[in-house]
JSON list of C-alpha atoms in Angstrom, two decimals:
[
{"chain": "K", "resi": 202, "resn": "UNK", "atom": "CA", "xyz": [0.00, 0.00, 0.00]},
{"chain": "K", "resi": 203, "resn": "UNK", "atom": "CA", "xyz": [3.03, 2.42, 0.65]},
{"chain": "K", "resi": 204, "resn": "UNK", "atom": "CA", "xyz": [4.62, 1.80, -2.00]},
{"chain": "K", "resi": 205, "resn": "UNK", "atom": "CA", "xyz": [1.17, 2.63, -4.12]},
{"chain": "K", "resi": 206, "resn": "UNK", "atom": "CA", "xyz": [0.61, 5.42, -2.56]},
{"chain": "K", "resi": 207, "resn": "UNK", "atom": "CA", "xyz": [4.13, 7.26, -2.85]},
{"chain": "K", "resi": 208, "resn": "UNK", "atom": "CA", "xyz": [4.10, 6.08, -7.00]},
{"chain": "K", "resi": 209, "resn": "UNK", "atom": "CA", "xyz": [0.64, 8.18, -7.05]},
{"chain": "K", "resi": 210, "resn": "UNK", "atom": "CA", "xyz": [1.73, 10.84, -4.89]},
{"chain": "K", "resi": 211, "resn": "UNK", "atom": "CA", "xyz": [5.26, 11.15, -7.28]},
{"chain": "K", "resi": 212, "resn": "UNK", "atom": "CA", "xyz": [3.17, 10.98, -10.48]},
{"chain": "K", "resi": 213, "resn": "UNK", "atom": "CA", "xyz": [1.69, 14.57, -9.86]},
{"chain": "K", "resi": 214, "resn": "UNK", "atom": "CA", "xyz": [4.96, 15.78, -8.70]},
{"chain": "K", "resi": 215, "resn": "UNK", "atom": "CA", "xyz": [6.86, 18.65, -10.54]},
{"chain": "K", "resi": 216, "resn": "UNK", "atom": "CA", "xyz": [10.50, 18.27, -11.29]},
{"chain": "K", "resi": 217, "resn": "UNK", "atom": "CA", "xyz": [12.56, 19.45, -8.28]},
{"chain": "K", "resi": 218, "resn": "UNK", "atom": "CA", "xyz": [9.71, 18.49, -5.68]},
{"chain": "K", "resi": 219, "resn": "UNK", "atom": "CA", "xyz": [10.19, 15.79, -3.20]},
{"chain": "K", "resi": 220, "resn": "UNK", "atom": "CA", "xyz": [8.07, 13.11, -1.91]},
{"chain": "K", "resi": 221, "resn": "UNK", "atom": "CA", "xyz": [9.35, 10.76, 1.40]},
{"chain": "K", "resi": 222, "resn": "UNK", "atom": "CA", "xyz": [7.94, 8.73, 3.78]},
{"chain": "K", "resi": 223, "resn": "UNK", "atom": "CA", "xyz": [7.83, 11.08, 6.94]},
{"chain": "K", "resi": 224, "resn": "UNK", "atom": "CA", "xyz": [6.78, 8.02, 9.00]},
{"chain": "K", "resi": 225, "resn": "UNK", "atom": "CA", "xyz": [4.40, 5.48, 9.20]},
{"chain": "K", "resi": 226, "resn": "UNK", "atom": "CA", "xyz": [1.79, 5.63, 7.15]},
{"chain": "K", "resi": 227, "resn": "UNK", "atom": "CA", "xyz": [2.45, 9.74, 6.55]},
{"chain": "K", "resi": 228, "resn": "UNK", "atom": "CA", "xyz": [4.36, 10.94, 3.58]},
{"chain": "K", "resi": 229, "resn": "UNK", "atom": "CA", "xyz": [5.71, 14.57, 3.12]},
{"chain": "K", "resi": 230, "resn": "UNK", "atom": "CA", "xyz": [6.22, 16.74, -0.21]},
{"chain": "K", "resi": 231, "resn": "UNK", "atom": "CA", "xyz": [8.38, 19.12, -0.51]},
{"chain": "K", "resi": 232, "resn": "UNK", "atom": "CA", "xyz": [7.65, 21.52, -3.08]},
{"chain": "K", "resi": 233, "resn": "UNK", "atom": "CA", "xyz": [10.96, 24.62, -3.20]},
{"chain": "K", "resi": 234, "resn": "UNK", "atom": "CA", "xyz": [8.90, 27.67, -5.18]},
{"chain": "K", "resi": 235, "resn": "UNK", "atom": "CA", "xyz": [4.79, 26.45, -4.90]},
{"chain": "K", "resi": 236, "resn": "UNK", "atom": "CA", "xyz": [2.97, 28.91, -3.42]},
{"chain": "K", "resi": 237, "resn": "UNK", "atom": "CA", "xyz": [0.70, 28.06, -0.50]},
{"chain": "K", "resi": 238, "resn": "UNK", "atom": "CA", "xyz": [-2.19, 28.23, -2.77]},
{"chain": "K", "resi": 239, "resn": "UNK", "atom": "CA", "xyz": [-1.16, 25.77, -5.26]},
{"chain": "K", "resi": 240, "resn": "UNK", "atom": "CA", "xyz": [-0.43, 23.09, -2.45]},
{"chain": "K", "resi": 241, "resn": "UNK", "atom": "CA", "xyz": [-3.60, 23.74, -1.04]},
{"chain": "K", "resi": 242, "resn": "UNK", "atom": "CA", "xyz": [-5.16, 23.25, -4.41]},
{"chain": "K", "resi": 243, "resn": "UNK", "atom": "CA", "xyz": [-2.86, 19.67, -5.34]},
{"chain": "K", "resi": 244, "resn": "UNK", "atom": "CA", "xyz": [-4.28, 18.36, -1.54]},
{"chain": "K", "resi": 245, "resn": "UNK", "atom": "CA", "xyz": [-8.11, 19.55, -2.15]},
{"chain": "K", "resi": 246, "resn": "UNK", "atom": "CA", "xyz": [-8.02, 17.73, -5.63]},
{"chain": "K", "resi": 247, "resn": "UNK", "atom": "CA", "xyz": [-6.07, 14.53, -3.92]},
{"chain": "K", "resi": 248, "resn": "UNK", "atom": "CA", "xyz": [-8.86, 14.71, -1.11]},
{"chain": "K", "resi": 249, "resn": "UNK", "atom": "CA", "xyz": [-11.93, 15.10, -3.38]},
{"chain": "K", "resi": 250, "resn": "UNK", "atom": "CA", "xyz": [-10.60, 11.86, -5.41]},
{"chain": "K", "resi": 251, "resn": "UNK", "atom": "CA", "xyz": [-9.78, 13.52, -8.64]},
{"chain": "K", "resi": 252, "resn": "UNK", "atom": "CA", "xyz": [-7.17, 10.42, -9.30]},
{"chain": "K", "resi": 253, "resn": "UNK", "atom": "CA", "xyz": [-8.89, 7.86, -6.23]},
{"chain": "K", "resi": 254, "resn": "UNK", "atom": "CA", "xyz": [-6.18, 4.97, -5.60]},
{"chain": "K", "resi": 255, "resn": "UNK", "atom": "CA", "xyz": [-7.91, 1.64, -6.26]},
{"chain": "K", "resi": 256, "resn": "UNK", "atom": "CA", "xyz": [-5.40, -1.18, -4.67]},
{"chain": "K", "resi": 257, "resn": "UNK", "atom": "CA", "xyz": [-5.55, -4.84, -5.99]},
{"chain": "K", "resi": 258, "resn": "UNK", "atom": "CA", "xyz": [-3.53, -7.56, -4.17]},
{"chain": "K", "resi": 259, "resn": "UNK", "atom": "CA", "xyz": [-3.20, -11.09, -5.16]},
{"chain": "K", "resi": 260, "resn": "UNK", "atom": "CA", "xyz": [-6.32, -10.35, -7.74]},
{"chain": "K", "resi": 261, "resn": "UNK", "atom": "CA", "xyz": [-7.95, -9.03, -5.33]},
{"chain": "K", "resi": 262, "resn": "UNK", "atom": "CA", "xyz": [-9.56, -6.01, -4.75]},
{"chain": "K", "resi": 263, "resn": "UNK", "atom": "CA", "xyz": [-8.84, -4.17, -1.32]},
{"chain": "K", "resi": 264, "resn": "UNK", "atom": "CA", "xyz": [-10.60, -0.70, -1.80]},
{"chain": "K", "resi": 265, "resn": "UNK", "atom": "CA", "xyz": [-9.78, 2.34, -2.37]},
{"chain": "K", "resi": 266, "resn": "UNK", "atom": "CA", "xyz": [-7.31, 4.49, -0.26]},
{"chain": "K", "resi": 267, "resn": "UNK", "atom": "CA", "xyz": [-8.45, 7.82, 1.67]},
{"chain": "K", "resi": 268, "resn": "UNK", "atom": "CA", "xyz": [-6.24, 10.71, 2.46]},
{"chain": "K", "resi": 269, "resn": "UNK", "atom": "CA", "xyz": [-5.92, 13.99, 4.70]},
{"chain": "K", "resi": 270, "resn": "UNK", "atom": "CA", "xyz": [-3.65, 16.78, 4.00]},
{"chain": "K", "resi": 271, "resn": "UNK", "atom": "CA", "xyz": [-1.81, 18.93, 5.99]},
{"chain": "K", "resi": 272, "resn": "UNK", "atom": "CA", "xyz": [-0.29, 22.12, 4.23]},
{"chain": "K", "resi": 273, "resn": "UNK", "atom": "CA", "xyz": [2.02, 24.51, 4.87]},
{"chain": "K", "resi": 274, "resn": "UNK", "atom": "CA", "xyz": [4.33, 27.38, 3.27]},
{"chain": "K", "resi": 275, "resn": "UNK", "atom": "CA", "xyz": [7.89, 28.23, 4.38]},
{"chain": "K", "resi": 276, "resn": "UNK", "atom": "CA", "xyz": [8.03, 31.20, 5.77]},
{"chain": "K", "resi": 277, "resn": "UNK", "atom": "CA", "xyz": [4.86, 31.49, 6.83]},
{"chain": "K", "resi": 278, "resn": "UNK", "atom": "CA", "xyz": [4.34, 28.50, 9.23]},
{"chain": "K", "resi": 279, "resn": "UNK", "atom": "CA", "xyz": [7.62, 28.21, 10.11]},
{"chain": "K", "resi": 280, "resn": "UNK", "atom": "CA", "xyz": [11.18, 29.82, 9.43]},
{"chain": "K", "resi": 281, "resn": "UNK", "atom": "CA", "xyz": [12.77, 26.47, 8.96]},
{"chain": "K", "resi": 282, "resn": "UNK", "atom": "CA", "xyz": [12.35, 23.63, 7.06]},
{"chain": "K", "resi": 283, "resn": "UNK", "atom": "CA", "xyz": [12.07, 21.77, 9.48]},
{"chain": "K", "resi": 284, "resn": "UNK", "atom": "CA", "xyz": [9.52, 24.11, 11.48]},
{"chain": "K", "resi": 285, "resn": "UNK", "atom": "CA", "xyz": [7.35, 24.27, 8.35]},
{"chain": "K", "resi": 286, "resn": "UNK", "atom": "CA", "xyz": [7.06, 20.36, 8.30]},
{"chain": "K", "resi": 287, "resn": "UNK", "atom": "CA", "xyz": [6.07, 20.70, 12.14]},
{"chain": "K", "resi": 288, "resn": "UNK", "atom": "CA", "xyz": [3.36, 22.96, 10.86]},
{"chain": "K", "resi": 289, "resn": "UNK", "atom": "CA", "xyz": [2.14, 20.53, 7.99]},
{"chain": "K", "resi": 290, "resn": "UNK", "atom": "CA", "xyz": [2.19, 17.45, 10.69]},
{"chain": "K", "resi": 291, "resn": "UNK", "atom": "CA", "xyz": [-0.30, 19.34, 13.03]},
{"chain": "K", "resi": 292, "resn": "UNK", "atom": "CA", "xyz": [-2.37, 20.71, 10.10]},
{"chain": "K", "resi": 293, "resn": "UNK", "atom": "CA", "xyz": [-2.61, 16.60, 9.21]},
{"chain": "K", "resi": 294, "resn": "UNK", "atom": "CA", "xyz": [-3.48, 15.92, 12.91]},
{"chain": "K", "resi": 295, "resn": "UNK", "atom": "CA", "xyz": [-6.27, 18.34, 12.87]},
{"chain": "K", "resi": 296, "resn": "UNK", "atom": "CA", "xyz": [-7.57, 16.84, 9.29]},
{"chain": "K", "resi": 297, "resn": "UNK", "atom": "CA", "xyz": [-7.42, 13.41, 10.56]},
{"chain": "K", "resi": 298, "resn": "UNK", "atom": "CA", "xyz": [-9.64, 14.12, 13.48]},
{"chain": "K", "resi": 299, "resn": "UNK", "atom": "CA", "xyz": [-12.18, 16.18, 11.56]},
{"chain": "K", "resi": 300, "resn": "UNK", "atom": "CA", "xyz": [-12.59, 13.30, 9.34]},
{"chain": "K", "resi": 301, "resn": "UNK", "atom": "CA", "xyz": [-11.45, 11.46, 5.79]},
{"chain": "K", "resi": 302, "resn": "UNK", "atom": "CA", "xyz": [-10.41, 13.04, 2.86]},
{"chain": "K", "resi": 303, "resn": "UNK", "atom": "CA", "xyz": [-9.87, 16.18, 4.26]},
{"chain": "K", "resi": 304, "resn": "UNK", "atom": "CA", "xyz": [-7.57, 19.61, 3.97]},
{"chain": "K", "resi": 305, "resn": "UNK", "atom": "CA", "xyz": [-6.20, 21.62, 6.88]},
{"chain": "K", "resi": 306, "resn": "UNK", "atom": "CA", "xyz": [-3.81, 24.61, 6.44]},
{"chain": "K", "resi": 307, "resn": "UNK", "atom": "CA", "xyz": [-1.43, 25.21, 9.25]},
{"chain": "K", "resi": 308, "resn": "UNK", "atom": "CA", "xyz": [-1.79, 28.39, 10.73]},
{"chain": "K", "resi": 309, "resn": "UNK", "atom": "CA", "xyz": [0.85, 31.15, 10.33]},
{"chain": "K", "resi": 310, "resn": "UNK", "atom": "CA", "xyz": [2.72, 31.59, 12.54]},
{"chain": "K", "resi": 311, "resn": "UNK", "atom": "CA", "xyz": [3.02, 35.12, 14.16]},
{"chain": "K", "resi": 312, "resn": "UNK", "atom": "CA", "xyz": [6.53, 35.52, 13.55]},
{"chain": "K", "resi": 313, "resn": "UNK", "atom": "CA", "xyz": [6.68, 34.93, 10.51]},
{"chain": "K", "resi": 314, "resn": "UNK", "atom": "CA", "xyz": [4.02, 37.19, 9.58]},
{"chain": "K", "resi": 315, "resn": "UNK", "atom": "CA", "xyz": [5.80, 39.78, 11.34]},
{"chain": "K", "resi": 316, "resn": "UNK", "atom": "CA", "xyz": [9.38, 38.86, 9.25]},
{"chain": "K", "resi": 317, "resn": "UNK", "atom": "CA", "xyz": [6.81, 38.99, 6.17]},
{"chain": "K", "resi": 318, "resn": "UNK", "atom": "CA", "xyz": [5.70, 42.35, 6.88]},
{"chain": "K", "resi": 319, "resn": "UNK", "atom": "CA", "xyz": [9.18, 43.40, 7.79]},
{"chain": "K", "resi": 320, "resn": "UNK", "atom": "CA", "xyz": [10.81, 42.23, 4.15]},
{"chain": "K", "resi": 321, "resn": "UNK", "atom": "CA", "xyz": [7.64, 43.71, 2.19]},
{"chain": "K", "resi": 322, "resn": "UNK", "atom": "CA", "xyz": [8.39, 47.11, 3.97]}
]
């Protein structure tokens, strides 16, 4: 099922963007230059079954696979990498409690709204 699920995940990929297993059953994208928007847009269309993943083992039909997204946007929900994932994984958290095949932004974070402001100014 992993395996399925990171070949469908890759196959909307751009070239430069990164898929990996973040643990578990949870896989992270990273996406260097997509806007917030256009993440929020690839997880809404992966949640609403645009492409639904159908898996077959053994000739045998198992289902088909449901997802929840959390996304988030370097530097607004974090001002690392490594912050902004930490943002993503509680945006999926929330997603996975509100239900299946759902979409939860992270919320900025005030610093980096602040460090936004500051570089706009």
């Amino acid at each position: 099922m992993l395996k399925s699920v990171a070949q469908a995940l890759n196959a909307g990929m751009r070239r430069g963007d990164i898929t990996c297993r973040y643990g578990g059953e949870e896989f992270t994208i990273f996406a260097p230059g997509a806007a917030l928007a256009d993440g929020e847009r690839r997880a809404d269309a992966s949640a609403a079954g645009d492409s639904p993943l159908s898996l077959v083992h053994n000739g045998r039909p198992l289902g088909t696979i449901t997802a929840s997204f959390g996304v988030a946007a370097f530097p607004l929900h974090g001002a690392t990498t490594c912050r902004g994932a930490a943002g993503g994984d509680e945006a999926l958290f929330r997603a996975r409690k509100a239900g299946r095949n759902r979409v939860e932004i992270a919320p900025a974070k005030e610093s980096a709204t602040v460090a936004i402001d500051a570089a706009r100014a």
